[in-house]
Amino acid sequence: MGFIKNLDFDEVRDNFLVKSDRKKVWERQLEMWREVDRICRKHGIRYWATYGTLLGAARHGGFIPWYDGFELCIMRPEYNRFRQVMEEEFRLGGGVFEVRHVNFTRIIISHSQTTLLAKSDFTDLQGAKGLVIEIYPLDAAPDGTAESVFAANGINELFVTMYDYPTVEKYLAECNEPANELQVLVAFHALDDKDKQLAFLDKYAEGVFDWSTAVNRPEKSAEKISQPKDWYRKTIYLPFESIELPAPADYDKVLRAIYGDWHRFRNDKKFRLGVVHSADIPYKESLAQLNLKMILETFEKNERKDKLSAAEEAD
């Protein structure tokens, strides 16, 4: 079953030229969505379109013509449950879909019959390297109550402890009070590997999830956007290409919180889908057959030219 109409033909959408190559990427992303949807329905897990995908559904009835991402979100307790079942479910599905990246802040699912190589992939050839979709958790966020502030600060503190403990030590040395008890931070830091720390952090975030009536995405610490859980009280379905995607009942409020006037187009940015991508060639074939050194050298040369041109324009 095809998801994108006129897949092999270019077309103009909202005054933007959409090439067939981009539409093939979208098709593969919707194949991954279908598998995620199957797993979520099987295990009773609620999820919603978010960020550019939600914006595309609400404003375009499909993908934003100049955007290549596909993002979903899940409340923390169900996000943890999805993590527990997804890899076994992918195996049951024949192994076409793989986990490219998974941690406390996001899951990246990859399509094994495609190729997506970012610059960092040229020096690390291990793991899945196909086109992706992303899934983000929603964690407890401040809602004005002391309990919610503690929950949000406690999560942040443990997250920073895991990746930048010197910053936490400096914070404490300046006589600041930690959100968690000091012995909790010390014991957490002393865990001997990241997997154990992540397992603890997962349980912690799930344990304090009900302490707040608001949620936000944990990764974007510099620009966190708190949203009332009530905005997600009910799931509705918005047309998206040839399917319907689940969206929060108050998707207009969600989009306004993220983008402001979300009806206004902002298509001045140029999105580049990795250094190399293909919706047709499995990444294992790409890695075996492409001259990766030459491709990377050419890419870096063009990057330098782009930076030089930008600097000259600024002058």
Coordinates of C-alpha atoms in Angstrom, one line a residue, residues 92-295:
L92 CA 8.6 -10.2 15.0
G93 CA 8.0 -7.9 12.0
G94 CA 10.9 -9.4 10.1
G95 CA 13.7 -7.0 11.1
V96 CA 13.0 -4.3 8.5
F97 CA 12.8 -1.7 11.2
E98 CA 15.6 -1.1 13.6
V99 CA 16.5 1.1 16.6
R100 CA 19.1 3.6 15.5
H101 CA 19.2 5.4 18.8
V102 CA 17.4 5.2 22.1
N103 CA 17.9 6.9 25.4
F104 CA 16.0 8.9 28.1
T105 CA 15.2 11.8 25.7
R106 CA 14.2 10.1 22.4
I107 CA 14.0 7.1 20.3
I108 CA 15.1 7.1 16.7
I109 CA 13.7 4.3 14.5
S110 CA 15.4 3.4 11.3
H111 CA 14.4 1.7 8.0
S112 CA 17.0 -1.0 7.1
Q113 CA 16.1 -0.8 3.4
T114 CA 17.2 2.8 3.1
T115 CA 20.3 4.9 3.7
L116 CA 20.8 8.0 5.8
L117 CA 24.4 9.0 6.5
A118 CA 25.2 12.1 8.6
K119 CA 28.7 13.4 8.9
S120 CA 29.4 11.5 12.1
D121 CA 28.4 8.2 10.4
F122 CA 31.5 8.3 8.2
T123 CA 33.7 7.7 11.2
D124 CA 31.4 5.3 13.0
L125 CA 30.1 2.6 10.6
Q126 CA 28.4 0.5 13.3
G127 CA 24.6 0.4 13.9
A128 CA 21.6 1.2 11.8
K129 CA 22.1 3.9 9.1
G130 CA 18.7 4.1 7.4
L131 CA 16.1 6.9 7.1
V132 CA 14.5 7.7 10.5
I133 CA 11.5 8.9 12.4
E134 CA 11.8 10.2 16.0
I135 CA 9.7 9.6 19.2
Y136 CA 10.0 11.9 22.2
P137 CA 8.7 11.4 25.8
L138 CA 6.7 14.0 27.6
D139 CA 7.8 14.4 31.3
A140 CA 6.4 16.2 34.3
A141 CA 6.8 20.0 34.0
P142 CA 6.2 22.9 36.5
D143 CA 2.6 23.7 36.8
G144 CA 2.9 26.2 39.7
T145 CA 2.9 23.7 42.5
A146 CA 5.9 22.8 44.7
E147 CA 5.5 19.1 43.8
S148 CA 5.7 19.8 40.1
V149 CA 8.8 22.0 40.5
F150 CA 10.5 19.3 42.5
A151 CA 9.6 16.7 39.9
A152 CA 10.9 18.7 37.0
N153 CA 14.0 19.9 38.8
G154 CA 14.7 16.4 40.1
I155 CA 14.6 15.0 36.6
N156 CA 16.9 17.7 35.2
E157 CA 19.4 17.3 38.0
L158 CA 19.8 13.6 37.5
F159 CA 20.1 14.1 33.7
V160 CA 22.9 16.7 34.2
T161 CA 24.5 14.4 36.8
M162 CA 24.7 11.6 34.2
Y163 CA 26.3 13.7 31.4
D164 CA 28.0 16.6 33.2
Y165 CA 28.7 15.8 36.9
P166 CA 31.3 18.6 37.3
T167 CA 28.6 21.1 36.7
V168 CA 26.5 19.6 39.5
E169 CA 29.6 19.5 41.8
K170 CA 30.2 23.2 41.0
Y171 CA 26.6 24.0 41.7
L172 CA 26.7 22.3 45.1
A173 CA 30.1 23.8 46.0
E174 CA 28.4 27.3 45.7
C175 CA 26.1 26.3 48.6
N176 CA 23.1 25.7 46.4
E177 CA 20.5 23.1 47.6
P178 CA 20.0 20.1 45.2
A179 CA 16.5 19.0 44.3
N180 CA 17.3 15.5 45.2
E181 CA 19.1 14.4 48.4
L182 CA 22.8 14.6 48.1
Q183 CA 23.3 10.9 48.7
V184 CA 20.9 10.1 45.8
L185 CA 23.1 12.2 43.5
V186 CA 26.3 10.6 44.7
A187 CA 24.8 7.0 44.5
F188 CA 23.4 7.8 41.0
H189 CA 26.8 9.1 39.8
A190 CA 28.5 6.0 41.3
L191 CA 26.5 3.6 39.1
D192 CA 29.1 1.9 37.0
D193 CA 27.5 2.3 33.5
K194 CA 25.2 4.5 31.6
D195 CA 22.5 1.8 31.1
K196 CA 22.0 1.5 34.8
Q197 CA 21.8 5.2 35.2
L198 CA 19.3 5.4 32.3
A199 CA 17.2 2.6 33.9
F200 CA 17.1 4.5 37.2
L201 CA 16.3 7.8 35.4
D202 CA 13.4 6.2 33.5
K203 CA 11.8 4.9 36.7
Y204 CA 12.4 8.2 38.5
A205 CA 10.7 10.2 35.7
E206 CA 7.8 7.7 35.6
G207 CA 7.5 7.8 39.4
V208 CA 7.1 11.6 39.6
F209 CA 5.0 11.9 36.4
D210 CA 1.7 12.3 38.3
W211 CA 3.1 15.0 40.5
S212 CA 2.3 17.6 37.9
T213 CA -0.6 18.6 35.6
A214 CA 1.8 19.8 33.0
V215 CA 4.3 18.1 30.6
N216 CA 7.2 19.1 28.4
R217 CA 9.9 17.4 26.3
P218 CA 13.0 16.7 28.4
E219 CA 15.7 17.2 25.8
K220 CA 15.2 20.9 24.9
S221 CA 16.4 22.2 28.3
A222 CA 17.1 25.7 26.9
E223 CA 13.6 26.1 25.4
K224 CA 11.3 24.0 27.3
I225 CA 7.6 24.5 26.6
S226 CA 5.3 23.4 29.4
Q227 CA 1.9 22.2 28.2
P228 CA -1.1 21.2 30.4
K229 CA -1.8 17.5 30.3
D230 CA -5.4 18.5 29.7
W231 CA -4.5 19.5 26.1
Y232 CA -3.9 15.7 25.6
R233 CA -7.0 14.6 27.4
K234 CA -8.6 13.3 24.2
T235 CA -7.1 12.1 20.9
I236 CA -8.5 13.2 17.6
Y237 CA -7.3 12.3 14.1
L238 CA -6.1 14.7 11.5
P239 CA -5.7 13.9 7.8
F240 CA -2.1 13.4 6.8
E241 CA -1.4 12.5 3.2
S242 CA -3.5 9.3 2.7
I243 CA -3.8 8.4 6.4
E244 CA -5.0 10.0 9.6
L245 CA -2.6 10.8 12.5
P246 CA -3.5 11.0 16.2
A247 CA -3.3 14.5 17.5
P248 CA -4.0 16.1 20.9
A249 CA -7.5 17.4 21.2
D250 CA -6.2 21.0 21.8
Y251 CA -3.6 20.8 19.0
D252 CA -4.2 24.5 18.2
K253 CA -3.0 25.4 21.7
V254 CA 0.0 23.0 21.4
L255 CA 1.0 24.5 18.1
R256 CA 0.6 28.1 19.4
A257 CA 2.8 27.2 22.4
I258 CA 5.5 25.9 20.1
Y259 CA 5.3 28.2 17.0
G260 CA 3.2 31.2 17.9
D261 CA 1.2 32.0 14.8
W262 CA 1.5 28.5 13.3
H263 CA -0.6 29.4 10.2
R264 CA 2.2 31.6 8.9
F265 CA 4.7 29.9 6.6
R266 CA 8.4 30.0 7.5
N267 CA 9.9 28.2 4.6
D268 CA 13.1 30.2 4.4
K269 CA 15.3 27.5 6.0
K270 CA 17.1 24.9 3.9
F271 CA 16.9 21.5 5.3
R272 CA 19.6 19.0 4.3
L273 CA 18.8 15.3 4.9
G274 CA 22.2 14.1 6.0
V275 CA 25.3 13.9 3.7
V276 CA 23.9 10.9 1.8
H277 CA 20.4 9.5 1.7
S278 CA 18.5 7.0 -0.4
A279 CA 14.9 5.7 0.0
D280 CA 15.8 2.8 -2.4
I281 CA 19.2 1.5 -1.3
P282 CA 19.7 -0.5 1.9
Y283 CA 22.4 1.2 4.1
K284 CA 24.5 -2.0 4.2
E285 CA 24.8 -1.8 0.4
S286 CA 25.7 1.9 0.5
L287 CA 28.4 1.3 3.1
A288 CA 29.9 -1.5 1.1
Q289 CA 29.8 0.1 -2.4
L290 CA 30.1 3.9 -2.0
N291 CA 33.4 5.8 -1.9
L292 CA 32.7 7.2 1.5
K293 CA 36.1 9.1 1.7
M294 CA 35.5 10.9 -1.5
I295 CA 31.9 11.8 -0.6

